[in-house]
């Protein structure tokens, strides 16, 4: 009997996993004892970190995608389809194209979905750079923006890439300065809790930078509603703020698939944070943004978690006791302007140390973005 | 007595790194109906200060803080 490993989602996590699994289980796959199936609801993978540069005209959305087939070995059975249901009792997934597929091991790598409509008025009144259309529309808006109040508001919690809102704020400041427009533009950054960032060390590091660069910081600010006509934000704490250009980090949602399968109440898969095994079903794992783990929704997390799950599944297939464990490793580059950056790394329960921003780190981030497709292919 | 509080929702933020337990709690509060009791489990001692401060600012109610061996449970009831 062939043991079938089904991966749902061909984003960063799904493709790294497909590569790692085929490496580890090459003999078993060659002999037909193991089969790896990757299902994604489109031919292409989208590389989201590139969207940060689109509003500034530094990257094009078209550069941010590649056919998944080119990112995975031939040995992987890649199917363009949408998984509509997971039955963890019968160990079967139902496909949009009709029919189903049974699995021995299932890995959910379905990512996060943007849900700006969850905040009334946000779709009409705000912009964002978290998706391709949003980033392009913001580019048009910014290109014409010459004076007024730009508000970068972190609205959705949790959201992908906790560094991106800080990055955008520092980039827009630098970009406007370089274009001689900064004097006529006020910039405000708002954050839900009482400091500028969830991580104390990032908050301590960025607060004086905001001050130096004349960026207003508003904390304890949780947008509840946007009035698109009056261009006003209203918060859960009862505050109001006027804006001319709102860049809102939209609310995110997990997947209905997860909720309906009973794998996690709010659409994120409840997993053990070290083994990444689902808490509510056997032989189901989750990696990347879809997993409810106490760290960032970041590509690096999806990448390292994929390595752990590949090792665990390979051990399991061979009848060994899986021992690989995920320690929450997260690495984030942080752009501090248009040509300087820093980076942080940390794991569960640890605080990062901040490094002085530099040009070489900025080039490393750009270099990483360029070579990302090698990462997705499991090569680095 | 804290033992008598039975939460509608439990948020396990033990070991939470970025962006932290309070952000996890806010995410839940945003989605919750008024009157929902949320238990936030946190191993970050900073949460004992952060959470009550935000809960008050946002006008919700902190019902209790219970210390366990290696984490705390903060019980919050949403009011709106
Ligand atoms: C603007 C921006 C900047 C970012 N910058 C960084 C950064 O600098 N560094 C960093 O580490 N991270 C960054 N991130 C975060 C990073 O992009 C995500 O964390 C990462 O993509 C998560 O990978 P994933 O595999 O979990 O999900 P995804 O990459 O989102 O992939 C999920 C895939 O599953 C598919 N799918 C979903 N449901 C189904 C279904 N039912 N059936 C079939 N297929 C399905 C989707 O179509 C998608 O292809 C950024 C994100 C944004 C938005």
PDB file of C-alpha atoms in Angstrom, chain A residues 155 157 162 191-195 197-199 220 222 236-237 239 266 273 294-296 346-350, chain B residues 12-20 22-24 26-30 49-51 53-54 57-58 60 80:
ATOM      1  CA  UNK A 155      -6.120  47.229  12.253  1.00  0.00           C
ATOM      2  CA  UNK A 157      -4.706  41.322  14.684  1.00  0.00           C
ATOM      3  CA  UNK A 162       4.582  42.006  12.001  1.00  0.00           C
ATOM      4  CA  UNK A 191      -0.791  50.343  16.999  1.00  0.00           C
ATOM      5  CA  UNK A 192      -3.264  48.324  19.094  1.00  0.00           C
ATOM      6  CA  UNK A 193      -1.292  48.019  22.331  1.00  0.00           C
ATOM      7  CA  UNK A 194       0.455  50.574  24.556  1.00  0.00           C
ATOM      8  CA  UNK A 195       3.721  50.593  22.625  1.00  0.00           C
ATOM      9  CA  UNK A 197       5.195  47.059  18.475  1.00  0.00           C
ATOM     10  CA  UNK A 198       4.255  43.718  20.023  1.00  0.00           C
ATOM     11  CA  UNK A 199       7.903  42.930  20.627  1.00  0.00           C
ATOM     12  CA  UNK A 220      -3.907  51.797  22.316  1.00  0.00           C
ATOM     13  CA  UNK A 222      -7.877  49.630  17.676  1.00  0.00           C
ATOM     14  CA  UNK A 236     -12.610  50.525  20.271  1.00  0.00           C
ATOM     15  CA  UNK A 237     -11.117  52.858  22.879  1.00  0.00           C
ATOM     16  CA  UNK A 239     -10.863  57.782  19.912  1.00  0.00           C
ATOM     17  CA  UNK A 266     -11.493  30.633  14.409  1.00  0.00           C
ATOM     18  CA  UNK A 273       3.560  24.518  19.071  1.00  0.00           C
ATOM     19  CA  UNK A 294       2.538  31.915  19.369  1.00  0.00           C
ATOM     20  CA  UNK A 295       4.849  33.568  16.889  1.00  0.00           C
ATOM     21  CA  UNK A 296       4.727  35.726  13.741  1.00  0.00           C
ATOM     22  CA  UNK A 346      14.077  35.054  17.810  1.00  0.00           C
ATOM     23  CA  UNK A 347      12.249  31.940  18.910  1.00  0.00           C
ATOM     24  CA  UNK A 348       9.451  31.043  21.329  1.00  0.00           C
ATOM     25  CA  UNK A 349       9.691  33.146  24.424  1.00  0.00           C
ATOM     26  CA  UNK A 350      12.832  35.058  23.432  1.00  0.00           C
TER      27      UNK A 350
ATOM     28  CA  UNK B  12      -3.130  30.049  24.986  1.00  0.00           C
ATOM     29  CA  UNK B  13      -0.299  32.550  24.568  1.00  0.00           C
ATOM     30  CA  UNK B  14       2.193  30.718  26.713  1.00  0.00           C
ATOM     31  CA  UNK B  15       5.658  31.115  25.231  1.00  0.00           C
ATOM     32  CA  UNK B  16       4.323  33.780  22.870  1.00  0.00           C
ATOM     33  CA  UNK B  17       6.964  35.686  21.014  1.00  0.00           C
ATOM     34  CA  UNK B  18       5.993  38.191  18.362  1.00  0.00           C
ATOM     35  CA  UNK B  19       3.590  39.968  18.549  1.00  0.00           C
ATOM     36  CA  UNK B  20       2.710  38.794  22.032  1.00  0.00           C
ATOM     37  CA  UNK B  22      -1.907  41.160  24.479  1.00  0.00           C
ATOM     38  CA  UNK B  23      -2.164  41.192  20.688  1.00  0.00           C
ATOM     39  CA  UNK B  24      -3.558  37.653  20.823  1.00  0.00           C
ATOM     40  CA  UNK B  26      -7.143  41.889  21.267  1.00  0.00           C
ATOM     41  CA  UNK B  27      -7.679  39.652  18.237  1.00  0.00           C
ATOM     42  CA  UNK B  28     -10.130  37.570  20.258  1.00  0.00           C
ATOM     43  CA  UNK B  29     -11.868  40.580  21.809  1.00  0.00           C
ATOM     44  CA  UNK B  30     -12.414  42.092  18.348  1.00  0.00           C
ATOM     45  CA  UNK B  49       0.634  45.039  33.600  1.00  0.00           C
ATOM     46  CA  UNK B  50      -0.070  45.352  29.858  1.00  0.00           C
ATOM     47  CA  UNK B  51      -3.354  43.517  29.801  1.00  0.00           C
ATOM     48  CA  UNK B  53      -4.017  48.656  31.216  1.00  0.00           C
ATOM     49  CA  UNK B  54      -5.465  47.902  27.799  1.00  0.00           C
ATOM     50  CA  UNK B  57      -8.513  51.767  28.224  1.00  0.00           C
ATOM     51  CA  UNK B  58     -10.827  49.779  25.942  1.00  0.00           C
ATOM     52  CA  UNK B  60     -13.769  45.936  29.113  1.00  0.00           C
ATOM     53  CA  UNK B  80     -19.240  45.838  23.981  1.00  0.00           C
TER      54      UNK B  80
END
